[in-house]
Coordinates of C-alpha atoms in Angstrom, one line a residue:
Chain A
X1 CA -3.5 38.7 17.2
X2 CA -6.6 40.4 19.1
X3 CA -8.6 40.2 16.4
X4 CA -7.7 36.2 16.7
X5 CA -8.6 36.0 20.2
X6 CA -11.7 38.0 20.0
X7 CA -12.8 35.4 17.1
X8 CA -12.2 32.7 18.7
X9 CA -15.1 31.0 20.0
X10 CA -15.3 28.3 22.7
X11 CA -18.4 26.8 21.4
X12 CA -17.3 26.3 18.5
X13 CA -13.9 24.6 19.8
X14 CA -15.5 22.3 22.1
X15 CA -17.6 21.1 19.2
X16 CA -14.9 20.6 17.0
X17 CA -12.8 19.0 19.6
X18 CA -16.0 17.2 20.2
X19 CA -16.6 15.9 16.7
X20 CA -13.3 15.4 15.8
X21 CA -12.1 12.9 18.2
X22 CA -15.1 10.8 18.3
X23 CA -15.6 11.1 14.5
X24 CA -11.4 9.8 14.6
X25 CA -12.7 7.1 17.0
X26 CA -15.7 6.0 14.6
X27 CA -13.6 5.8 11.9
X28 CA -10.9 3.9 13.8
X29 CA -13.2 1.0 14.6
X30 CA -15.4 1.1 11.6
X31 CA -13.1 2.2 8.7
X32 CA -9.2 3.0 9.1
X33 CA -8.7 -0.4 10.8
X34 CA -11.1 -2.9 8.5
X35 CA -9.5 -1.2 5.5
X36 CA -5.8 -0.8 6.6
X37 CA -5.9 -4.5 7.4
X38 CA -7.8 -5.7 3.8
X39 CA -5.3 -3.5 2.1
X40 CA -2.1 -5.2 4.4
X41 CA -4.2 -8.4 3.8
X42 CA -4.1 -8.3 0.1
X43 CA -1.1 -6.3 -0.5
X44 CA 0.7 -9.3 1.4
X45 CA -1.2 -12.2 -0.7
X46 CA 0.0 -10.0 -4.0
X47 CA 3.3 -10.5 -2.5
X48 CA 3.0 -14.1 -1.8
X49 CA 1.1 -14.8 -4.9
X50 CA 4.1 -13.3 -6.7
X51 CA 6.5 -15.1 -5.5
X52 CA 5.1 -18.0 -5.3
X53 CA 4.3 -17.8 -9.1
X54 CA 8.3 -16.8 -9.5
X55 CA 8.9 -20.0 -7.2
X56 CA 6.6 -22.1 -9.8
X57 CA 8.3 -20.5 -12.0
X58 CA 12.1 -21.3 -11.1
X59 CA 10.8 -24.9 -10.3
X60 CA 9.5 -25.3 -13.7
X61 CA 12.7 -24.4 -15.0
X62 CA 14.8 -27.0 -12.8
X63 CA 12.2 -29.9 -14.0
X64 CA 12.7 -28.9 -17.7
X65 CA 16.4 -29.0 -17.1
X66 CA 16.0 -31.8 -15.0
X67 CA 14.5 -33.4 -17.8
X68 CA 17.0 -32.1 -20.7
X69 CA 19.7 -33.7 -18.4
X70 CA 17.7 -37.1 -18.0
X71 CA 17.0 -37.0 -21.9
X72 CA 20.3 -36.4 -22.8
X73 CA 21.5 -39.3 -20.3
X74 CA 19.2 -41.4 -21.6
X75 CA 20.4 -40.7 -25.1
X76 CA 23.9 -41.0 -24.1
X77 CA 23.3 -44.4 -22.2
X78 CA 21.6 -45.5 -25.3
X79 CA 24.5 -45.0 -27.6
X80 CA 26.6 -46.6 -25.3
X81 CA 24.7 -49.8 -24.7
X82 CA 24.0 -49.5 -28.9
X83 CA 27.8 -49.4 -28.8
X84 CA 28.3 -52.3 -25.9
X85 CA 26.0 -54.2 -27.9
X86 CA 27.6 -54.2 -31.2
X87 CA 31.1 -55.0 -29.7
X88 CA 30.0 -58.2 -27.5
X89 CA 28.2 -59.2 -30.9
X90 CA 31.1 -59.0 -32.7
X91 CA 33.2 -60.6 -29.9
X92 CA 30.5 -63.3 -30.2
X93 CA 30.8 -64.0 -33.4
X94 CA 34.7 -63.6 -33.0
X95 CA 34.6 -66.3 -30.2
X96 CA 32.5 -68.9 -32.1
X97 CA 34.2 -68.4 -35.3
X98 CA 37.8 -69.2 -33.0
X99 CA 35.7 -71.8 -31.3
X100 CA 34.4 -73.6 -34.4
X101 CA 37.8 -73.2 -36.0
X102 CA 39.1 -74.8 -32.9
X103 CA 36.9 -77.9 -33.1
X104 CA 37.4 -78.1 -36.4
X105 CA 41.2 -78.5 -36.2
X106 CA 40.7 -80.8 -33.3
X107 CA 38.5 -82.8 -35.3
X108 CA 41.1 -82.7 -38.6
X109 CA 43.7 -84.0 -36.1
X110 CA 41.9 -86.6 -33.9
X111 CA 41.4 -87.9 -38.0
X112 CA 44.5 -87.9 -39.0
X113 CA 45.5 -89.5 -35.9
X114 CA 43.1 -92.3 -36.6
X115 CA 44.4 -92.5 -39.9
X116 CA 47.8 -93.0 -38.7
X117 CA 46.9 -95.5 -36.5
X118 CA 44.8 -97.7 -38.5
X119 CA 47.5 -97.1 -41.3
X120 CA 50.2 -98.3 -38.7
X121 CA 47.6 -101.6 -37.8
X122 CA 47.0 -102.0 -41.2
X123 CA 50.8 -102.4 -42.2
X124 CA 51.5 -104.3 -38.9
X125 CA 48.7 -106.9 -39.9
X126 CA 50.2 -107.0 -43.2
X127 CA 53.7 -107.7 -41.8
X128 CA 52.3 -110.4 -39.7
X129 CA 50.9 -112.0 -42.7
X130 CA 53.5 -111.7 -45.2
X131 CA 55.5 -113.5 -42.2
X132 CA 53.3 -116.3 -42.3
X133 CA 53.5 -116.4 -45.7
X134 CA 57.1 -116.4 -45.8
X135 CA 57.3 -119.2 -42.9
X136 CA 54.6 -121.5 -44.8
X137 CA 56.6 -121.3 -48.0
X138 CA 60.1 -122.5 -46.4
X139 CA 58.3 -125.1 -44.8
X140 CA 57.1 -126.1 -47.6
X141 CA 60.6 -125.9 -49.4
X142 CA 62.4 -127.3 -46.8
X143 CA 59.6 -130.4 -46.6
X144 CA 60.3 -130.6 -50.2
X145 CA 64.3 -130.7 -50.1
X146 CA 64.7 -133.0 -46.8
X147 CA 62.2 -135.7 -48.2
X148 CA 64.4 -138.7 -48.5
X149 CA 67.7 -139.5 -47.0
X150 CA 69.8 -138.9 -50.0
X151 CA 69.1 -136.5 -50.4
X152 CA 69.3 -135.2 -46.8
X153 CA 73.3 -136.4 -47.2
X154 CA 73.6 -134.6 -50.4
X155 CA 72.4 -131.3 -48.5
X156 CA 74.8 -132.1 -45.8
X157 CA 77.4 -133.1 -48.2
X158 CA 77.1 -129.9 -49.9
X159 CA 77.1 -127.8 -47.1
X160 CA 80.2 -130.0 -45.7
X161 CA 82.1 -128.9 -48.8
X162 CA 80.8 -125.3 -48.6
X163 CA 82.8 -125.3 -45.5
X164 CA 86.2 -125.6 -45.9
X165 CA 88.8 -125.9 -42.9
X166 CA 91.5 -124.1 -42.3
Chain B
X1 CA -30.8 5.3 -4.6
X2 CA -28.7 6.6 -1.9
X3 CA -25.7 5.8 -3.7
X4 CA -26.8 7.9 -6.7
X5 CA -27.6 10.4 -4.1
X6 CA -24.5 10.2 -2.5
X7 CA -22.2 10.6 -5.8
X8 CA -24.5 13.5 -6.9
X9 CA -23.9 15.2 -3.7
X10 CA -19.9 14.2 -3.9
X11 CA -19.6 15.6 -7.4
X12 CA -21.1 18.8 -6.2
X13 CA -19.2 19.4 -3.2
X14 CA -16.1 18.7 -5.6
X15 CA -17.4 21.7 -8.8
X16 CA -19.3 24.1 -6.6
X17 CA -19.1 27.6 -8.1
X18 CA -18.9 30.7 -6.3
X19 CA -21.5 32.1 -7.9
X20 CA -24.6 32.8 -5.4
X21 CA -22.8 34.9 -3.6
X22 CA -22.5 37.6 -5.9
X23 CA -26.4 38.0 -5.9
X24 CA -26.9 40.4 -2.9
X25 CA -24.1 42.7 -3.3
X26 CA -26.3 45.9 -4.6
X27 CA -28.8 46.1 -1.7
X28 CA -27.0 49.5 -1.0
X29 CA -25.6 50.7 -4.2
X30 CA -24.4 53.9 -2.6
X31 CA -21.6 52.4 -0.5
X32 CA -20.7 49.2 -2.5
X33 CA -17.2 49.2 -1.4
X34 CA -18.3 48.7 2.3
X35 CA -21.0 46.6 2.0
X36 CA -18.6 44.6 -0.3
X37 CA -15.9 44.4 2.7
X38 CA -18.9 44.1 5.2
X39 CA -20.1 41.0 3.5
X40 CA -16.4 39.4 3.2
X41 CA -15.8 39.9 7.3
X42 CA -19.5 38.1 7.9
X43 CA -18.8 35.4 5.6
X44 CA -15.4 35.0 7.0
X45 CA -16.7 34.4 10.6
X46 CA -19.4 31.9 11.7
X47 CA -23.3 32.0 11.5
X48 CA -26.0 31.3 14.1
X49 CA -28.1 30.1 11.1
X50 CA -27.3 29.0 8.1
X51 CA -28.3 31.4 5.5
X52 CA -28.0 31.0 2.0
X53 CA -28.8 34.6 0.5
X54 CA -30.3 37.5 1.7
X55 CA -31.7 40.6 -0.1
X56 CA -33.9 44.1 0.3
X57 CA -37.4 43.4 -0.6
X58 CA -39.3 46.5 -2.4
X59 CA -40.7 47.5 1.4
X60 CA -37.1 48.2 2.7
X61 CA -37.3 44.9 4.7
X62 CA -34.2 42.9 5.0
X63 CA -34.8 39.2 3.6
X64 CA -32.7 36.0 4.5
X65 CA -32.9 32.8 2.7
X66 CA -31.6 29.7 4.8
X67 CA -32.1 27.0 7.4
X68 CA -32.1 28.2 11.0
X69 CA -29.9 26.5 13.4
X70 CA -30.6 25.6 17.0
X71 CA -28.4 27.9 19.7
X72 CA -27.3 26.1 23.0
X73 CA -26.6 28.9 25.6
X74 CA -25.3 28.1 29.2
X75 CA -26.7 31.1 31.3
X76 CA -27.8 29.8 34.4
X77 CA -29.3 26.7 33.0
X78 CA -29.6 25.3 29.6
X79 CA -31.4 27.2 27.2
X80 CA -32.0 25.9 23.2
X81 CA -33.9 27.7 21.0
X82 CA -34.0 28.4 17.1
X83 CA -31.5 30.5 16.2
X84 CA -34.7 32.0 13.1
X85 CA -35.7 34.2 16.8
X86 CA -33.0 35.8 17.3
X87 CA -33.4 36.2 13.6
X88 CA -29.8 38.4 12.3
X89 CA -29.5 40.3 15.3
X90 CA -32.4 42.4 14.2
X91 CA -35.2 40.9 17.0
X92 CA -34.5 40.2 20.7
X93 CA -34.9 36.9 21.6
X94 CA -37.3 36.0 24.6
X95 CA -36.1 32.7 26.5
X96 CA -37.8 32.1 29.4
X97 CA -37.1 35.0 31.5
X98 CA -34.2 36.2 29.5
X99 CA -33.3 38.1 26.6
X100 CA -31.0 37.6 24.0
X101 CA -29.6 39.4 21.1
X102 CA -27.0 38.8 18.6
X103 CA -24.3 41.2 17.4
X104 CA -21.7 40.9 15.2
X105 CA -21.8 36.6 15.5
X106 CA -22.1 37.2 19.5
X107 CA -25.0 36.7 21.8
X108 CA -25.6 38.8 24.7
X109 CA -27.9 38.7 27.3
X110 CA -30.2 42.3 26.9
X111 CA -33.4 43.4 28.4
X112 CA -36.2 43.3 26.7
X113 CA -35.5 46.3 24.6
X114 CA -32.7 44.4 23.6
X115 CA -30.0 47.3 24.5
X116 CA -26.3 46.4 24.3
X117 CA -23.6 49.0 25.8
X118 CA -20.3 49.5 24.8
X119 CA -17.2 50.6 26.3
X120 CA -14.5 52.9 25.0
X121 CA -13.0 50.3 22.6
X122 CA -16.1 49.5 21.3
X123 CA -16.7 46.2 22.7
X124 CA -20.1 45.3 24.1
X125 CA -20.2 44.9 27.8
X126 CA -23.1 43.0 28.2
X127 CA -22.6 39.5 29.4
X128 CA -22.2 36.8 26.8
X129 CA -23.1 33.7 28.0
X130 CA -21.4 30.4 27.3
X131 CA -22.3 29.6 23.9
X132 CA -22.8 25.8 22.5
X133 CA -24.6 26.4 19.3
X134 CA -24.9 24.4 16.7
X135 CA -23.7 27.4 14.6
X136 CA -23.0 26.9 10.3
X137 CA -18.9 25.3 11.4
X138 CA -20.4 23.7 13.8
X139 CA -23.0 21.7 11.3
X140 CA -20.8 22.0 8.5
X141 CA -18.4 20.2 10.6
X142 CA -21.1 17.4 11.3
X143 CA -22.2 17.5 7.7
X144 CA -18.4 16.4 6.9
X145 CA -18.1 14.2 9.8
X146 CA -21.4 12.1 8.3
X147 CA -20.0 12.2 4.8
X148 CA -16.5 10.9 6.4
X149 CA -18.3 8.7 8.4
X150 CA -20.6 6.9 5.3
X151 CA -18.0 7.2 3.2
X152 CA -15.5 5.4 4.5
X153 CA -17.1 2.7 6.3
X154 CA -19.0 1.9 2.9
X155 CA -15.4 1.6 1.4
X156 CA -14.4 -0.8 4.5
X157 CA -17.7 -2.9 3.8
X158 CA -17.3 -3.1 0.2
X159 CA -14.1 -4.8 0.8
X160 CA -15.7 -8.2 2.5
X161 CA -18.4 -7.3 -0.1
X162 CA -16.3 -7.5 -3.2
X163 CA -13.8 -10.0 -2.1
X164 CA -10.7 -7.1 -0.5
X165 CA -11.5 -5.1 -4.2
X166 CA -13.0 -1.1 -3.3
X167 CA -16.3 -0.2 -5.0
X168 CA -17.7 3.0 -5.4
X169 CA -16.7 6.3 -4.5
X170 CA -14.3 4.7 -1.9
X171 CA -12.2 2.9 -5.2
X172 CA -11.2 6.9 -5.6
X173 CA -10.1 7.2 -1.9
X174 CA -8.4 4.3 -1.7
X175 CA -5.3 5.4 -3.3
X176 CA -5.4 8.5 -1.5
X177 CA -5.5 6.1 1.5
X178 CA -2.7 4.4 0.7
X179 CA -0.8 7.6 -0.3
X180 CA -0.9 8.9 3.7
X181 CA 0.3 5.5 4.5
X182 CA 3.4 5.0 2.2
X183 CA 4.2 8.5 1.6
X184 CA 3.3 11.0 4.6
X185 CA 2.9 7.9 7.8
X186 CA 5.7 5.6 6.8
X187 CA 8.6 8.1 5.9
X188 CA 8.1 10.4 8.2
X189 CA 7.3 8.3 11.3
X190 CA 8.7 5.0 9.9
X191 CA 8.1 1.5 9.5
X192 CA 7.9 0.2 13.5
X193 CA 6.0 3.7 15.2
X194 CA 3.5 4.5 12.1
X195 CA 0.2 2.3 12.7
X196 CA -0.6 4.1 15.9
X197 CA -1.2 6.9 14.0
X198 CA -2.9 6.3 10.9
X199 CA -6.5 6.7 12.0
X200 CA -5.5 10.3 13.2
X201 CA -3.8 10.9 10.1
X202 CA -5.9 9.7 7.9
X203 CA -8.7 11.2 10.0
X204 CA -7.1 14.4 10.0
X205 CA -6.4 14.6 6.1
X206 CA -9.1 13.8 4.6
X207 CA -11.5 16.0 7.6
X208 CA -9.3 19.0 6.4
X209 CA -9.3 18.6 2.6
X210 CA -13.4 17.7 2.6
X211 CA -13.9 21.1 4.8
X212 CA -11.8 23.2 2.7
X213 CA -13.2 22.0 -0.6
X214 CA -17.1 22.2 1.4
X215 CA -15.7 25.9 1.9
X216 CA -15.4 26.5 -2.0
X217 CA -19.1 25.7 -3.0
X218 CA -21.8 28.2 -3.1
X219 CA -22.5 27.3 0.4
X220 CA -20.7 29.9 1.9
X221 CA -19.3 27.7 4.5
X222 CA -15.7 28.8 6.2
X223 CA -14.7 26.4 9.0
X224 CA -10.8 25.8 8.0
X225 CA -10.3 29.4 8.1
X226 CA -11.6 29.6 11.3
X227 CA -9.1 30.3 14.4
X228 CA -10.8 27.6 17.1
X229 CA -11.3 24.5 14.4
X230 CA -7.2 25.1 13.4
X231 CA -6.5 25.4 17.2
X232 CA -8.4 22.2 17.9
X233 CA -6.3 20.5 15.4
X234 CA -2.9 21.8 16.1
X235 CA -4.1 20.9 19.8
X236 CA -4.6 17.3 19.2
X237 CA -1.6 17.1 17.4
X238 CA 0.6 18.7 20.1
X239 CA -0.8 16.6 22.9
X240 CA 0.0 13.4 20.5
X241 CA 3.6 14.4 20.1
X242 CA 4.1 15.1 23.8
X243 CA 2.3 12.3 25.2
X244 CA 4.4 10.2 22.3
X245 CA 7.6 11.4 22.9
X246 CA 9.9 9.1 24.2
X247 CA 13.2 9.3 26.0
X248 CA 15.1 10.4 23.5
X249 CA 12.6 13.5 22.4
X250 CA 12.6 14.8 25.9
X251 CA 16.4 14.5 26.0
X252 CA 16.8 16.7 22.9
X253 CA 14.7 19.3 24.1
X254 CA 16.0 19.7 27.2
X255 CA 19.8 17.9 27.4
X256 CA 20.7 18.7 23.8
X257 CA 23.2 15.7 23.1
X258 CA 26.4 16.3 21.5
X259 CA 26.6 19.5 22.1
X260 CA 29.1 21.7 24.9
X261 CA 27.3 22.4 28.1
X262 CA 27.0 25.7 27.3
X263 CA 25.3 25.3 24.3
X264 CA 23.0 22.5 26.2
X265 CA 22.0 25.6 28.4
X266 CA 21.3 28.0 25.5
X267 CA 19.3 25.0 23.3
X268 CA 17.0 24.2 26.4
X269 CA 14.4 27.5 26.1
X270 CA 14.9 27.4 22.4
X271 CA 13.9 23.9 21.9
X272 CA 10.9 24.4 24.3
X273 CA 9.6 27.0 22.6
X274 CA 9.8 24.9 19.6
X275 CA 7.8 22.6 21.0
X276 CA 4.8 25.3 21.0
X277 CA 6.0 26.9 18.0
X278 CA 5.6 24.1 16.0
X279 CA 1.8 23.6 16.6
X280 CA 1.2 27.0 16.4
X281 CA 2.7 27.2 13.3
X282 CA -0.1 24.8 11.7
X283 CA -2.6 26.4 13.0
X284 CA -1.9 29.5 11.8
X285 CA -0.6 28.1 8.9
X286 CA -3.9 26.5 7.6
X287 CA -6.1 29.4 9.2
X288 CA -4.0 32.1 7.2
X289 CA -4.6 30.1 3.8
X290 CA -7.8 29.6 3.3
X291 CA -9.0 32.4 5.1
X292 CA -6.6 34.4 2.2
X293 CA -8.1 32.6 -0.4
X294 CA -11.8 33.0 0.6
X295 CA -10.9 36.5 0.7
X296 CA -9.3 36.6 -2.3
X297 CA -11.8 34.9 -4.2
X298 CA -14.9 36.6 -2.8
X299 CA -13.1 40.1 -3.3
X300 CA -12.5 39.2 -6.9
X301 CA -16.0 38.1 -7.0
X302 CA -17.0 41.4 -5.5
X303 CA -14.7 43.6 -8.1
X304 CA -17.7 42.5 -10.8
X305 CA -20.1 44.8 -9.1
X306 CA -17.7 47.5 -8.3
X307 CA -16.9 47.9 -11.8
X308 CA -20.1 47.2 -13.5
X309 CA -18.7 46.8 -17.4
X310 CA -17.5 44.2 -19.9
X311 CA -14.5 44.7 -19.6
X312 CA -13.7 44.5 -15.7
X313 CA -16.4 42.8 -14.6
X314 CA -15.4 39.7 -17.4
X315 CA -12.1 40.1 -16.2
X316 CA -12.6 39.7 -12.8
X317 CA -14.7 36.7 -13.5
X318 CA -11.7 35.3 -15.3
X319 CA -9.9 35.9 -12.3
X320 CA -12.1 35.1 -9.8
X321 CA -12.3 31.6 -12.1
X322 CA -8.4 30.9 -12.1
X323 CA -8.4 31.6 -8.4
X324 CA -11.4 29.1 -7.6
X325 CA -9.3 26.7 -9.6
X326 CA -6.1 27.5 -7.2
X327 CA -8.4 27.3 -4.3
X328 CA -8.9 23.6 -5.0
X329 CA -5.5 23.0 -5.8
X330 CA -4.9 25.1 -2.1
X331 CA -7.6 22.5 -0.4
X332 CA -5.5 19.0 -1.1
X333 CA -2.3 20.9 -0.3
X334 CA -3.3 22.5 2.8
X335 CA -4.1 19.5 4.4
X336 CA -1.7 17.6 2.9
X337 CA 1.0 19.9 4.4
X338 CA -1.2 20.2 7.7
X339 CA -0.7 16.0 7.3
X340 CA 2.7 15.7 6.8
X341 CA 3.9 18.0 9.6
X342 CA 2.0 16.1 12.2
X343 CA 3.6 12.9 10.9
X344 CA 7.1 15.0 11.0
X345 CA 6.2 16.0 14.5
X346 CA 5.0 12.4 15.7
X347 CA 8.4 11.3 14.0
X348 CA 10.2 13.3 16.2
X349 CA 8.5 12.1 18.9
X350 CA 9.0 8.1 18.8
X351 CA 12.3 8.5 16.7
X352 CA 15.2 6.4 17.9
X353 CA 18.5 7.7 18.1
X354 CA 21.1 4.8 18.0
X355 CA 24.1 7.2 17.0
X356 CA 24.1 8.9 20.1

């Protein structure tokens, strides 16, 4: 411990102390500080590039799904109008067939109808005719039979004794 | 250019061997055990100059290779002068009216003869002025403080340079960087109190680990294992915590919640003494370790020359080699540890105790 004390030499202290705390000064304001912050500086863009490239990252992900989910709607809306499609053909071609078969049938009986009816004029007319026909030849009979008086008497004769009292 | 430079110099500070040292241990065969332990105890403490090797020329003169340093001495006035005159405490040195001379890493004022006394315990008497050198810590210290300096702001510019990537030598401390943030600052002082402290963290760290690894080159440099630099440390780092502590710190320390009164009493002088205790601790802590290993290693180093064969000498290389290897293992850990307990500490400090 003496042999400490004896060493010891002011001189030597004061220019150490000296030194020391402006050489920690110097270094504060020149070095420590410039590179501590660089090395916060960059050690905090690392960080942010990082997770920004993770962020990328995870959005990339959510548009690929994004766009599995929209192709695969896409698909499935396709099928279904494919689908729609073929049923309101087929209903189409359902509904005209019905239709056509409809018009068709009213057609058929809008003819037959006509039929009937010109059938029904037709055997009216000839009805009418055979009438006249019938009319014309008992005039003509009776012209023939009631020509002369005689025999006027004999007809009335006859039909006197054709009735019979009782 | 100066980059190159720079790495070069980096890469060398990082693989320095040991090895210069051992040159100028057999100036004085005949007591190699002292001059061995002579050399450890001066290399241990601090320099006035900064001296590389030394050795006996042919004439008996005593030779140092190295860079003088300028010493600052308050003695009535301000007095700088090159530390090559007082030249190893072998020459007086003349300043103005006064005389100066060193001994044993002290300067004392002499006259011109350059006398020093001594007292019964064998300490000098003569008056030691204040001393302000810019002895081998203190440059070394500098040295580190540039490096740190350059170092680090070229790793903050080379951010808005290279669009917030590191480049260069600071792409290897930048982990390191972020390592006292997320696993020393943040778990010990957590998430809401921790930015107040990095720069002195981060400060302290890497100022700790760059002087213990400048200690392991060939430089001969021991500032870590120095008492006054791991006071100064511990220092800041106990004013931080106390001038940090909030209600709640206090209130443990002195009003020991859910606890008897009794033991409240009792827990008081104990906690106090913690408070000291626990900077003290570090200091001694990271002065003990290295100043162990430099020991360690430069014994080892000086067991070659003691035994002067094959088989010990290559031994104690091996040794010496495994050691070095520790020792830079020793240099991260010291002042990781030295890190992490001042983090603890400042955890204490702004920690928030809901459960009470």
């Amino acid at each position: 411990m003496e042999k400490l004390i004896s060493e010891f030499s002011f001189g030597l202290f004061f220019w150490q102390l000296f030194i020391f705390v402006g050489l920690v000064l110097l270094l504060k304001k020149y070095a420590w500080k410039p590179i501590l912050d660089t090395v916060n500086e960059r050690e905090s863009s690392i960080k942010g590039a990082l997770s920004a490239a993770a962020a990328a990252r995870e959005e990339m992900e959510n548009l690929q799904a994004d766009n599995q989910r929209i192709l695969k709607e896409a698909r499935a809306e396709r099928d279904t109008l494919l689908k729609e499609a073929r049923t309101s053909s087929n209903q189409i071609v359902e509904q005209a067939k019905a239709e056509a078969k409809k018009e068709a049938d009213k057609i058929m009986q809008q003819t037959q109808e006509a039929i009937a009816n010109e059938k029904a004029a037709a055997l009216e007319d000839l009805k009418r005719q055979v009438a006249g026909f019938s009319l014309d030849i008992a005039e003509q009979v009776l012209k023939s039979e009631l020509e002369s008086e005689s025999k006027q008497k004999q007809l009335v004769e006859k039909l006197l004794s054709d009735v019979k009292l009782k | 250019m100066l980059q190159l430079l720079r790495r070069v110099f980096f890469i060398g500070l990082l693989f320095g061997a040991t090895t210069v040292l051992a040159k100028e241990a057999d100036a004085q065969p005949t007591s190699l055990k002292a001059e061995i332990k002579a050399y450890i105890n001066h290399h241990l403490e601090d320099a006035h100059d900064f001296t590389l090797l030394s050795y006996t020329a042919k004439d008996g003169h005593k030779v140092h290779v190295g860079i003088p340093l300028p010493v600052i001495l308050w003695d009535n006035g301000l007095k700088i002068f090159s530390s090559s005159k007082l030249y190893h405490g072998e020459s007086v040195a003349k300043v103005g009216d006064s005389y100066y001379k060193l001994d044993h890493g002290k300067i004392y004022r002499t006259d011109a003869e350059g006398t020093i006394t001594f007292d019964a315990e064998h300490h000098a008497t003569n008056v030691a002025p204040l001393d302000f050198s810019i002895t081998k810590n203190v440059f070394s210290i500098l040295l580190t403080a540039l490096i740190m300096f350059f170092l680090f702001r070229g790793l903050a510019k080379s951010y808005t340079e290279n669009g917030m990537i590191a480049k260069g030598v600071g792409r290897f401390m930048e982990p390191i960087i972020l390592y006292v943030r997320d696993e020393i600052a943040i778990p010990n002082i957590g998430e809401k109190h921790y930015k107040r402290y990095m720069s002195y963290l981060l400060t302290l760290f890497f100022f700790i680990w760059f002087l213990n690894l400048l200690g392991l080159t060939p430089l001969g440099i021991n500032v870590t294992g120095n008492i006054a630099i791991t006071f100064c440390l511990a220092l800041i780092t106990f004013i931080i915590t106390n001038v940090s502590g909030n209600k709640a710190y206090w209130g443990h320390i002195f009003w020991m919640p859910g606890v008897p009164t009794f033991m409240k009493i009792v827990l008081a002088p104990v906690e106090l003494l913690g408070v000291f205790i626990k900077p003290f601790s570090l200091m001694i802590r990271l002065y003990a370790n290295i100043s162990a290993g430099h020991i360690v290693l430069m014994s080892l180093i000086g067991l070659i020359f003691i035994f002067k064969n094959w088989l010990g000498s290559s031994l104690s290389f091996a040794l010496a080699f495994a050691i070095s290897i520790i020792e830079i293992l020793v240099a991260l850990l010291q002042a990781y540890i030295f890190t992490v307990l001042s983090a603890l500490y400042f955890g204490f400090a702004v920690e928030e105790h809901d459960e009470h």
